[in-house]
XYZ file of C-alpha atoms in Angstrom:
331
model
C 147.536 -5.267 110.583
C 150.882 -3.449 110.346
C 151.939 -2.819 106.758
C 155.488 -1.834 105.874
C 155.235 1.404 103.904
C 157.626 1.951 101.023
C 157.999 5.655 101.803
C 158.990 4.824 105.396
C 161.625 2.362 104.134
C 163.014 5.032 101.819
C 163.113 7.735 104.518
C 164.881 5.328 106.882
C 167.822 5.265 104.474
C 167.522 1.719 103.160
C 170.753 0.773 101.349
C 169.698 -2.506 99.709
C 166.307 -3.709 98.555
C 164.553 -6.415 100.577
C 164.088 -9.573 98.508
C 160.345 -9.072 97.951
C 161.050 -5.942 95.854
C 163.682 -7.513 93.573
C 162.066 -8.446 90.269
C 162.817 -11.614 88.270
C 165.737 -11.120 85.867
C 163.605 -10.587 82.752
C 161.516 -7.849 84.443
C 164.363 -5.777 85.829
C 164.758 -2.369 84.175
C 168.498 -3.035 83.757
C 167.613 -6.024 81.517
C 164.650 -4.518 79.643
C 165.623 -0.995 78.711
C 163.308 1.275 76.735
C 164.227 2.096 73.151
C 165.321 5.661 72.473
C 163.893 8.151 70.035
C 160.305 6.898 69.741
C 157.714 9.639 70.281
C 154.200 8.965 71.491
C 151.266 10.735 69.857
C 150.471 14.235 71.164
C 147.005 15.519 70.194
C 145.894 19.132 70.543
C 142.183 19.313 71.350
C 142.077 22.807 69.812
C 142.363 21.366 66.268
C 139.360 20.957 63.973
C 137.118 18.114 65.125
C 137.924 15.762 62.248
C 141.656 16.057 62.964
C 141.132 15.306 66.661
C 138.978 12.262 65.803
C 141.464 10.903 63.271
C 144.529 11.399 65.466
C 143.006 10.006 68.660
C 141.438 7.010 66.899
C 144.761 6.185 65.228
C 146.682 6.495 68.521
C 144.086 4.397 70.391
C 144.311 1.668 67.738
C 148.101 1.663 67.369
C 149.325 2.533 70.871
C 146.369 2.492 73.267
C 147.891 5.693 74.601
C 148.254 9.373 73.722
C 148.875 12.771 75.286
C 146.404 15.623 74.949
C 147.171 19.318 75.091
C 144.855 22.347 74.926
C 142.376 20.403 77.052
C 141.144 23.431 78.982
C 142.145 22.320 82.489
C 143.933 25.340 83.980
C 147.628 24.637 84.671
C 147.124 26.323 88.038
C 144.517 23.680 88.985
C 146.883 20.838 88.026
C 149.592 22.437 90.207
C 147.155 22.744 93.138
C 146.080 19.112 92.711
C 149.707 18.030 92.819
C 150.427 20.227 95.834
C 147.613 18.831 98.009
C 148.735 15.299 97.138
C 152.346 16.061 98.031
C 151.307 17.628 101.341
C 149.387 14.486 102.323
C 152.394 12.235 101.705
C 154.614 14.610 103.710
C 152.446 14.107 106.827
C 153.874 12.132 109.765
C 153.496 8.387 109.243
C 151.043 7.945 112.133
C 148.800 10.631 110.606
C 148.757 8.867 107.217
C 147.980 5.548 108.917
C 144.651 6.908 110.156
C 143.547 6.656 106.492
C 144.861 3.103 105.950
C 142.707 0.905 103.746
C 142.185 -2.843 104.136
C 141.871 -4.661 100.793
C 141.621 -8.015 102.618
C 138.112 -7.085 103.754
C 137.161 -5.240 100.577
C 137.800 -1.698 101.851
C 139.914 -0.364 98.998
C 139.589 3.375 99.566
C 142.258 5.170 101.545
C 146.016 5.003 102.058
C 147.692 1.824 100.869
C 150.766 -0.096 99.762
C 151.390 -3.144 97.571
C 148.145 -2.988 95.650
C 148.930 -6.067 93.587
C 150.651 -9.371 94.206
C 151.885 -11.662 91.488
C 152.773 -15.302 91.107
C 156.359 -14.707 92.282
C 155.035 -12.931 95.410
C 156.960 -9.823 94.390
C 155.682 -6.424 95.440
C 155.953 -2.966 93.945
C 157.885 0.090 95.122
C 154.819 2.269 95.656
C 152.506 3.778 98.244
C 149.214 5.250 97.096
C 146.028 7.023 98.091
C 142.826 5.901 96.393
C 139.215 7.089 96.558
C 136.085 7.433 94.440
C 135.600 10.945 93.050
C 132.342 10.673 91.073
C 129.311 10.285 90.838
C 128.213 11.949 94.116
C 126.131 8.894 95.111
C 129.327 6.761 95.307
C 131.556 9.307 97.072
C 132.428 8.806 100.740
C 134.318 11.828 102.018
C 135.345 10.051 105.213
C 138.085 8.382 103.149
C 139.419 11.663 101.741
C 142.406 13.388 103.382
C 141.441 16.095 105.889
C 144.935 17.562 105.655
C 145.597 19.670 103.760
C 142.258 21.342 104.410
C 141.988 22.341 100.731
C 142.189 18.729 99.505
C 138.441 18.310 99.014
C 137.899 21.693 97.348
C 140.759 21.200 94.876
C 139.844 17.581 94.085
C 136.163 18.380 93.495
C 137.158 21.181 91.126
C 139.494 18.800 89.283
C 136.737 16.181 89.134
C 134.483 18.593 87.195
C 137.250 19.311 84.701
C 138.156 15.641 84.228
C 134.484 14.746 83.670
C 134.362 17.335 80.886
C 137.542 16.017 79.253
C 136.398 12.397 79.657
C 133.117 13.167 77.897
C 134.981 14.771 75.007
C 137.500 11.926 74.650
C 134.744 9.278 74.770
C 132.782 11.188 72.106
C 135.845 11.360 69.869
C 136.622 7.668 70.384
C 132.989 6.796 69.568
C 133.127 8.785 66.345
C 136.434 7.098 65.489
C 134.543 3.796 65.537
C 131.906 5.187 63.186
C 129.354 5.464 66.020
C 127.407 8.414 67.326
C 129.188 10.439 69.992
C 127.368 9.139 73.085
C 127.747 5.438 72.264
C 130.729 4.613 74.489
C 129.676 6.673 77.499
C 126.175 5.206 77.359
C 127.689 1.705 77.435
C 129.818 2.719 80.434
C 126.828 3.695 82.542
C 126.183 7.250 81.319
C 126.007 9.616 84.280
C 126.627 6.660 86.626
C 130.110 6.149 85.170
C 132.589 6.388 88.024
C 135.818 8.347 88.378
C 138.394 6.969 90.816
C 141.425 8.982 91.939
C 144.685 7.186 92.690
C 147.688 9.208 93.789
C 150.799 7.098 93.159
C 153.879 7.821 95.270
C 157.210 6.268 94.260
C 159.865 7.391 96.784
C 163.614 7.260 96.072
C 164.716 3.632 95.682
C 168.234 2.430 96.592
C 168.457 -0.016 93.659
C 166.027 1.197 90.966
C 167.584 -1.102 88.361
C 166.170 -4.111 90.265
C 162.678 -2.866 91.177
C 159.464 -1.646 89.568
C 157.044 0.987 90.800
C 154.209 -0.836 89.045
C 154.664 -4.127 87.222
C 153.553 -4.515 83.579
C 149.754 -4.405 83.379
C 146.783 -3.058 81.468
C 144.226 -0.926 83.305
C 140.832 -2.518 83.914
C 139.256 0.923 83.475
C 137.695 2.287 80.295
C 140.067 5.259 80.269
C 142.812 6.416 82.591
C 143.628 10.126 82.640
C 146.940 10.797 84.339
C 149.130 13.753 85.247
C 152.652 12.972 86.447
C 155.241 15.127 88.124
C 158.413 15.828 86.143
C 160.305 12.686 87.256
C 160.156 10.206 84.333
C 159.176 6.571 84.762
C 156.111 5.635 82.689
C 156.873 3.143 79.913
C 154.592 1.590 77.269
C 154.910 -1.751 75.464
C 154.970 -1.213 71.703
C 156.297 -3.453 68.929
C 157.874 -5.888 71.399
C 159.861 -3.350 73.381
C 159.392 -0.689 76.048
C 159.010 2.963 75.044
C 159.391 5.833 77.504
C 156.459 8.277 77.694
C 158.329 11.528 78.177
C 156.999 14.224 80.484
C 155.199 17.074 78.747
C 154.236 19.935 81.017
C 150.456 20.438 81.424
C 149.599 17.545 79.091
C 147.185 14.786 80.101
C 148.460 11.230 79.630
C 145.522 9.098 78.439
C 145.520 5.305 78.572
C 142.955 3.169 76.791
C 141.804 0.543 79.316
C 140.346 -2.928 79.077
C 136.687 -1.841 78.900
C 137.212 0.300 75.780
C 139.169 -2.519 74.155
C 136.233 -4.869 74.810
C 133.544 -2.392 73.687
C 135.490 -1.618 70.487
C 135.912 -5.377 69.850
C 139.667 -4.927 69.845
C 139.910 -1.966 67.454
C 141.285 0.134 70.296
C 144.067 -1.423 72.360
C 144.373 -1.503 76.137
C 147.962 -0.389 76.618
C 150.443 -2.573 78.520
C 152.548 -0.276 80.690
C 154.829 -0.191 83.718
C 156.392 2.380 86.059
C 160.071 2.668 86.863
C 161.498 4.253 90.003
C 164.347 6.657 90.656
C 167.353 6.562 92.972
C 167.365 10.227 93.953
C 163.913 11.664 93.264
C 160.321 11.004 94.253
C 158.073 10.242 91.321
C 154.344 10.928 91.726
C 151.365 10.629 89.426
C 147.672 11.398 89.742
C 145.622 8.806 87.854
C 141.867 9.102 87.344
C 140.286 5.788 86.331
C 137.012 6.104 84.400
C 135.081 2.894 85.041
C 131.542 1.601 84.530
C 129.402 0.841 87.597
C 129.691 -2.749 88.820
C 126.341 -3.799 87.356
C 127.086 -2.463 83.839
C 127.203 -5.237 81.229
C 130.251 -4.831 79.013
C 130.826 -6.667 75.745
C 131.640 -5.848 72.108
C 129.167 -3.259 70.804
C 126.631 -4.879 68.479
C 127.272 -2.278 65.752
C 130.888 -3.473 65.532
C 130.122 -7.196 65.277
C 129.110 -9.128 62.155
C 130.031 -12.311 60.298
C 133.362 -10.844 59.204
C 134.045 -9.404 62.679
C 132.855 -11.897 65.283
C 133.064 -10.895 68.959
C 136.605 -11.236 70.313
C 135.571 -10.892 73.954
C 132.891 -12.362 76.207
C 130.143 -10.191 77.673
C 129.903 -9.871 81.461
C 129.255 -7.379 84.235
C 132.070 -5.059 85.173
C 131.991 -6.568 88.690
C 132.730 -10.010 87.259
C 135.437 -8.631 84.965
C 137.062 -6.872 87.919
C 136.938 -9.988 90.105
C 138.565 -12.085 87.373
C 141.248 -9.485 86.666
C 142.182 -9.012 90.324
C 142.351 -12.768 90.876
C 144.232 -13.388 87.624
C 141.488 -15.634 86.215
C 140.795 -15.947 82.478
C 138.154 -13.568 81.161
């Protein structure tokens, strides 16, 4: 199956967007501009523990999103991660196609385009590369880029660092709910919790005011840990308007996903967000989705449910949740 790649369209010098990329009026960035002057929460992990817990719990409840600094991931490693991703997307098109995925038959890992479709049959201005990064039992290196040759080494090193940060953030979020530190990770499968890497590539777009890189959505993950390049585009829905999440060098952008919202019985919010595109510059981001294994049973934690706080969500396996989300069925 031949898929039209967004990057190839951009390189070819497209002057006007094909109809499938033009969003409905109410979704177009030109008609739904972000408000100015609203700052998202930035949390330094080097603060005393109680300050970290209070700040992250408040941001997760109010925004479903926050930035962390002083997280211990070397800036040089983040730069190397970004470099190996850039090099892959600079390969000749026929080389990239050897990694093409096929979602129609359930093979999601690899190089792809148009990850989601919606009721208007509109598609997003994005190419991506997606693969499982952890645990080792779920990793299939045949899907990972062979070029650049350092891709695997750099990504495995980053995986170790992200696992460490994920553990810390989940501990802090657990404590913010009044639970012991391991409560959330244990519910997400413990050491079987999976990390999935998705490199998002948004090439220059001839009419960015009409298109979206990613349409408004919440992540089905528990957490998403993201590093962008310096081209802005991420926006969050807060108080009935869009807010731009400004770039902060070496910070990690952390999204609360659906599974944490469910486990916390709604105390923490899964953040609605979207990605804009740029006329002149390529935007890229490296998202790591922290998800439970398919067989994990996810529902509001019993410690957070009582007569005054009945469960707000049904309990089901992550596989069923994922199927319903992807097929836009009620949960």
